[in-house]
C-alpha positions as CSV (number, residue, x, y, z in Angstrom):
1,X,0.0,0.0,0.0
2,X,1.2,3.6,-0.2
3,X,2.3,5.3,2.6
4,X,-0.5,7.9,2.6
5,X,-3.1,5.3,3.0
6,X,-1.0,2.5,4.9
7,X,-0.9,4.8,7.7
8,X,-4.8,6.1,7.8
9,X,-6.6,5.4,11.0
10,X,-9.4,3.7,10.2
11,X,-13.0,4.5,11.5
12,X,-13.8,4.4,14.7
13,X,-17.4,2.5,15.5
14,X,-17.9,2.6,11.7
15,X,-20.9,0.7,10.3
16,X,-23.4,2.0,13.2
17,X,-26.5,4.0,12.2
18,X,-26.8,7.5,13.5
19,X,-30.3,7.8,14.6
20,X,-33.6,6.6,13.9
21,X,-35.7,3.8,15.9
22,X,-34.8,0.3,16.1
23,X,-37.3,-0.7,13.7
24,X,-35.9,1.5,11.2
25,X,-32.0,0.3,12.1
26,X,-33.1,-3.2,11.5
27,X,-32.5,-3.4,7.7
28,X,-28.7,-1.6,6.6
29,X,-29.1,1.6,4.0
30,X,-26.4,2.6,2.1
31,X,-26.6,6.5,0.7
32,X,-25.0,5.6,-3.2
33,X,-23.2,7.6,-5.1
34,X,-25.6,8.5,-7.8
35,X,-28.3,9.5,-4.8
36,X,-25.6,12.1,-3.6
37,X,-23.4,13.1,-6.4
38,X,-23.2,16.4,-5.9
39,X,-21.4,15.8,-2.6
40,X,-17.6,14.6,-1.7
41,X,-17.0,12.2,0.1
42,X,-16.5,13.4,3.4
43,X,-20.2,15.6,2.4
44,X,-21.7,12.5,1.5
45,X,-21.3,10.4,4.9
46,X,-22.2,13.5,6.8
47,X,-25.2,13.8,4.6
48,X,-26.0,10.1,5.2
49,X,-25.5,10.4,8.7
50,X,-28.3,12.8,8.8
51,X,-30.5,11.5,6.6
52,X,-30.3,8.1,8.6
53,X,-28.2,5.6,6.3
54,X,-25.4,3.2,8.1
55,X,-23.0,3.6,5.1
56,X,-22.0,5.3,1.8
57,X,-20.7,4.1,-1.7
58,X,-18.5,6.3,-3.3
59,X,-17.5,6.7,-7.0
60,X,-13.5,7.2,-6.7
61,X,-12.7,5.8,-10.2
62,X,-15.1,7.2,-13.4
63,X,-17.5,5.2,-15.2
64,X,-16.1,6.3,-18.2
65,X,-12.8,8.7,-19.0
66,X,-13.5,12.5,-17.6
67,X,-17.3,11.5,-16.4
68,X,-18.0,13.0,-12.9
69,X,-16.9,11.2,-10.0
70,X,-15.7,12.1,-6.1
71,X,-11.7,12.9,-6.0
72,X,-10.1,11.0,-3.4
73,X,-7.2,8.7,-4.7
74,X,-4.3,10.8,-4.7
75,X,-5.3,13.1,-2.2
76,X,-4.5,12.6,1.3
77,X,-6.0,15.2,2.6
78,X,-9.3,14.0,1.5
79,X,-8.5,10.8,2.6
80,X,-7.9,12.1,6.2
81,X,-11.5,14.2,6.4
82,X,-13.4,11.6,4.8
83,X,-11.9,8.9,7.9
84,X,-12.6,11.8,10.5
85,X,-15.8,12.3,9.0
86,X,-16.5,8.3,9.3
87,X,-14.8,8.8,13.1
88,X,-17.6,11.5,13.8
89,X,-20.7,9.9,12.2
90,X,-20.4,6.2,12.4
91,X,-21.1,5.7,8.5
92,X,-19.2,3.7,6.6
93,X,-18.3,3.5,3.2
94,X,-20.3,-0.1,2.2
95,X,-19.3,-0.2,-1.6
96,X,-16.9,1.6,-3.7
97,X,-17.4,2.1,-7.9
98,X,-15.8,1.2,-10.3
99,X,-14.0,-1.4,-12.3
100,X,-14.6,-2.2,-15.9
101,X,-13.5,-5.3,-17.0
102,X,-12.7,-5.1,-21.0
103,X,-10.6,-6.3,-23.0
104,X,-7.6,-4.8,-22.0
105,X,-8.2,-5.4,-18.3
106,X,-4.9,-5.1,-15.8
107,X,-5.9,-5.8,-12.3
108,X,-3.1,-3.8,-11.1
109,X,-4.8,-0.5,-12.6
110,X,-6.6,-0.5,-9.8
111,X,-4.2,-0.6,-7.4
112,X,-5.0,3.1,-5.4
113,X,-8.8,2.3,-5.4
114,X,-7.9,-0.9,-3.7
115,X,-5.5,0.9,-1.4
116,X,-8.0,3.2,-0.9
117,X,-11.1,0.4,0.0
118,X,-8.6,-1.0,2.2
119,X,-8.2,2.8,4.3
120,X,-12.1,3.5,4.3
121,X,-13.1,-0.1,5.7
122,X,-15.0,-0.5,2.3
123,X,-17.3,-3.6,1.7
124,X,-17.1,-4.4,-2.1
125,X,-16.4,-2.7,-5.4
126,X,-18.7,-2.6,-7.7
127,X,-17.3,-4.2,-11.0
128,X,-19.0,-3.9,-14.6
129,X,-18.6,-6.7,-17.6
130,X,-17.6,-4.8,-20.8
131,X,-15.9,-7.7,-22.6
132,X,-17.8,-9.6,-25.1
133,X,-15.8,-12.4,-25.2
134,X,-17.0,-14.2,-22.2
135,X,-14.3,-16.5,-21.5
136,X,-11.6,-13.6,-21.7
137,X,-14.0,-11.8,-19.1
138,X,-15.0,-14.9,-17.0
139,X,-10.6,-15.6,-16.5
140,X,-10.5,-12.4,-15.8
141,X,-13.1,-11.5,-13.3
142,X,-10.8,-14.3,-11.6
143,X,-8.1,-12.8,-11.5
144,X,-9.3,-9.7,-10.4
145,X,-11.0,-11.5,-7.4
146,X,-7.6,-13.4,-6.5
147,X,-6.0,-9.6,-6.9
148,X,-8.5,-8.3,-4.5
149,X,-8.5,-10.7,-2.2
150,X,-5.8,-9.1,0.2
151,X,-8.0,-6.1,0.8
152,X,-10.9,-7.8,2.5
153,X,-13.5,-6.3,-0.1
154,X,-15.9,-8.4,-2.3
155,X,-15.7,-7.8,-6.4
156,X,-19.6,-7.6,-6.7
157,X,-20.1,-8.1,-10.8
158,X,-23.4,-5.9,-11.9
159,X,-25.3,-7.1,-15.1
160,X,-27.2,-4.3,-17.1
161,X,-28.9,-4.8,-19.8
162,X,-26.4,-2.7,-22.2
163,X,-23.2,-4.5,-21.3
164,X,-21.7,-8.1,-22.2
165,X,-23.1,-9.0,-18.6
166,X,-26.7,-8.3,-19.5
167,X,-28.8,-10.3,-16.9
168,X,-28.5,-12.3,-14.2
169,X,-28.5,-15.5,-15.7
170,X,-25.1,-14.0,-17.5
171,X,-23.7,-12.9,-13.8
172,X,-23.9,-16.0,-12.9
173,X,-22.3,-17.8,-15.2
174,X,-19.8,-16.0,-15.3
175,X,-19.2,-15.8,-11.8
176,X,-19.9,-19.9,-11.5
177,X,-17.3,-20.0,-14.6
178,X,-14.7,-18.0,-12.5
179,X,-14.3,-20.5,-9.7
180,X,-16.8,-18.9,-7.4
181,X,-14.3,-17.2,-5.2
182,X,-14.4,-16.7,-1.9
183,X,-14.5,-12.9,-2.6
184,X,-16.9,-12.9,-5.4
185,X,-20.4,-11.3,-5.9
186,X,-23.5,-10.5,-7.7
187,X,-25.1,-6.7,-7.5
188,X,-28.5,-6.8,-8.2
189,X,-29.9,-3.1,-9.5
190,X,-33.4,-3.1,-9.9
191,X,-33.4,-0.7,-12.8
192,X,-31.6,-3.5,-14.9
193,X,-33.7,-6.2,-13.1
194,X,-37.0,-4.1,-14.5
195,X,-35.1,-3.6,-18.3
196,X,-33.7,-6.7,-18.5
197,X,-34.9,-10.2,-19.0
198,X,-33.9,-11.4,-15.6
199,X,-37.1,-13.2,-13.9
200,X,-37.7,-13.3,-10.0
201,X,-36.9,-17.0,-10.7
202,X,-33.3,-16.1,-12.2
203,X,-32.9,-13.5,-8.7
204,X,-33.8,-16.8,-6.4
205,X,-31.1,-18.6,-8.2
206,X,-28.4,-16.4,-7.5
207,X,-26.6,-18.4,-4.4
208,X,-27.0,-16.3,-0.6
209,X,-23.2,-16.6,-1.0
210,X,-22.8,-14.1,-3.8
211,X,-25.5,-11.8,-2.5
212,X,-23.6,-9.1,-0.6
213,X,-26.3,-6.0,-1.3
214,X,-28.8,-4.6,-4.0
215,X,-29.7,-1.6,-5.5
216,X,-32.9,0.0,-5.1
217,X,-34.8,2.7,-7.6
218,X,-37.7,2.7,-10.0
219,X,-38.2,3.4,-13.0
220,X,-40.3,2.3,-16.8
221,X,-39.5,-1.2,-16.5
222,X,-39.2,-2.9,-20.0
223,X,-36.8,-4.3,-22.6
224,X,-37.3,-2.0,-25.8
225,X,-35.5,0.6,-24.8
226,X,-32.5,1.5,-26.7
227,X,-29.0,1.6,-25.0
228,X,-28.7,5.2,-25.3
229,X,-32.3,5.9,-23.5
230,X,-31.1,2.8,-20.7
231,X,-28.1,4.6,-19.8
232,X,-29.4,8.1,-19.8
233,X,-32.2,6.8,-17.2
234,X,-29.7,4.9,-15.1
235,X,-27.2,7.6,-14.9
236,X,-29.7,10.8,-15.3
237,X,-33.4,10.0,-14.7
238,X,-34.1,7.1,-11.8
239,X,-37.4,7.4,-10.4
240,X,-38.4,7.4,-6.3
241,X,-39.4,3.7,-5.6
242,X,-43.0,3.8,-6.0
243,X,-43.1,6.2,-8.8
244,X,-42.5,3.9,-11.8
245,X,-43.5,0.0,-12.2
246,X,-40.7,-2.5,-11.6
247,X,-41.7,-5.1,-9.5
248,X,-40.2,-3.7,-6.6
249,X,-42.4,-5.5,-3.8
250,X,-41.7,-9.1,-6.1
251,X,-37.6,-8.2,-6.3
252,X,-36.9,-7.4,-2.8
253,X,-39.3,-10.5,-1.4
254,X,-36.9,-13.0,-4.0
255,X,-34.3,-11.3,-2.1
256,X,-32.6,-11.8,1.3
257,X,-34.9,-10.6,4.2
258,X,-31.5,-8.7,5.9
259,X,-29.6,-8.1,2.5
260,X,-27.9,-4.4,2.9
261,X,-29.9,-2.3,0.3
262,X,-28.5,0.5,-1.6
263,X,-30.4,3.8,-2.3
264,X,-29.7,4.5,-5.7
265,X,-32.0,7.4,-6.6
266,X,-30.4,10.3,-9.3
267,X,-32.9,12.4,-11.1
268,X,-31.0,15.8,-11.8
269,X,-34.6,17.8,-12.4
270,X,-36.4,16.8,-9.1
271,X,-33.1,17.0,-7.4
272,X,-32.8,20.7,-8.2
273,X,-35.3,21.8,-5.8
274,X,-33.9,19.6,-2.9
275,X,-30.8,19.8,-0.8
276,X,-28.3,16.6,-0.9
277,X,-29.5,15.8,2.2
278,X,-33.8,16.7,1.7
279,X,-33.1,14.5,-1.4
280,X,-31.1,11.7,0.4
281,X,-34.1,11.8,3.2
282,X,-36.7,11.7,0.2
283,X,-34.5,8.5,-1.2
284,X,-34.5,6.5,2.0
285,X,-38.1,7.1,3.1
286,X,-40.0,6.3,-0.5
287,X,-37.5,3.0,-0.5
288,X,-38.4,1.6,2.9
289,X,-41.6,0.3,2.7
290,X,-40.3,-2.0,-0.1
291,X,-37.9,-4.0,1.7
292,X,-39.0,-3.9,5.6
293,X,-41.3,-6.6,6.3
């Protein structure tokens, strides 16, 4: 590890919910990146704190090159307020986003987002399939899993419907093909559960082993729309759960009853009239009455 992160504190208490009732601490929220973009990272777990999530995901590595993300790797200084900002609230950073695997993967391009996963006390690391030839992807989804492996974090793959991991059915192949490592996972996002083929049957396949936490938004659900529209709703336009017609209720009864969820709400016109952490609050209470039971 580097020296700026090797000699990070970690979190004190981390992982504890700020507030709430007991009822409402029973099921773990995580406050994701897209619900609270506009914030850095130290901003977003003190937004979560308040809003009444246990943890945060952070996006320290773009989705694509120059697309937004929150600056940390490289800067110790951030590094230092986000981990006093996790001593101080008791959130912790559950997931962190994101590795591509394409064909031109090297595990060791990652190595400060491991580093820095490692620091925070993070969970997993989201992980996206862009290779289409499986087998190449499959080997190295392995080897990124073996690569991770001393940093304690899960390599959670994510099918959507635009990628070579479309569904779940593809997920788990892979990740079956892989070797199931110890370290290995299977994000479920309900937006690419309602726009792709996946059945409830396919989610109730998916081993308890390779279920570390799911995503929760709404949105149109359907397969005709084109890649561009899929994207610009996933990254642009999600709906409150409740205000669109996946089968919210049906997903999160296939899945675990104490699964971690993650609130995974960005919509950049109804966010303009709400602070990061009304629209946080918003995010949490319109998701809750579709996984507590």
């Amino acid at each position: 590890m580097s020296q700026h992160l090797s000699t990070a504190e970690p979190p004190q208490g981390a992982n504890v919910p700020s507030g709430g009732s007991a009822s409402a601490r029973a099921r773990i929220y995580s406050l994701a990146y897209l619900s609270s973009h506009r914030c850095s990272p130290p901003e977003a777990i003190r937004v979560a704190a308040q809003a009444g999530y246990a943890h945060v995901g952070l996006r320290l590595w773009p989705n694509a090159a120059g697309a937004p993300q929150q600056f940390l790797l490289g800067r110790p200084e951030v590094l230092r307020e986000t981990l006093a900002a996790q001593r101080d609230t008791g959130v912790g950073v559950f997931d962190l986003e994101i590795i591509r695997l394409d064909a031109d993967f090297d595990p060791q391009r990652w190595q400060a987002l491991y580093e820095a996963g490692a620091a925070l006390q993070a969970k997993a690391i989201l992980v996206a399939g862009d290779d289409a030839d499986e087998a190449r992807l499959t080997a190295n989804y392995a080897r990124l899993c073996e690569v991770m492996k001393p940093y304690g974090m899960t390599a959670d793959l994510e099918f959507m419907p635009w990628t070579a991991v479309p569904d779940a059915k593809a997920a788990l192949r892979i990740v079956q093909n892989a070797g199931q490592p110890a370290n290995a996972g299977i994000l479920v996002d309900a937006l690419h559960f309602g726009r792709s083929s996946t059945t409830l049957d396919d989610i109730r396949a998916i081993p308890r082993s390779l279920l570390h936490y799911a995503q929760i938004c709404d949105a149109q659900a359907g397969t005709g729309f084109t890649t561009e529209q899929m994207i610009h709703t996933a990254r642009c336009e999600r709906l409150l759960p409740g205000d669109g017609n996946i089968d919210l209720q049906g997903l999160f009864d296939a899945l675990p009853a104490d699964l971690p969820i993650s609130v995974e709400v960005v919509n950049f016109e109804r966010e303009k009239s709400a602070s990061p952490a009304e629209w946080a609050a918003t995010c949490l209470a319109a998701s809750r009455p579709f996984v507590e039971r």
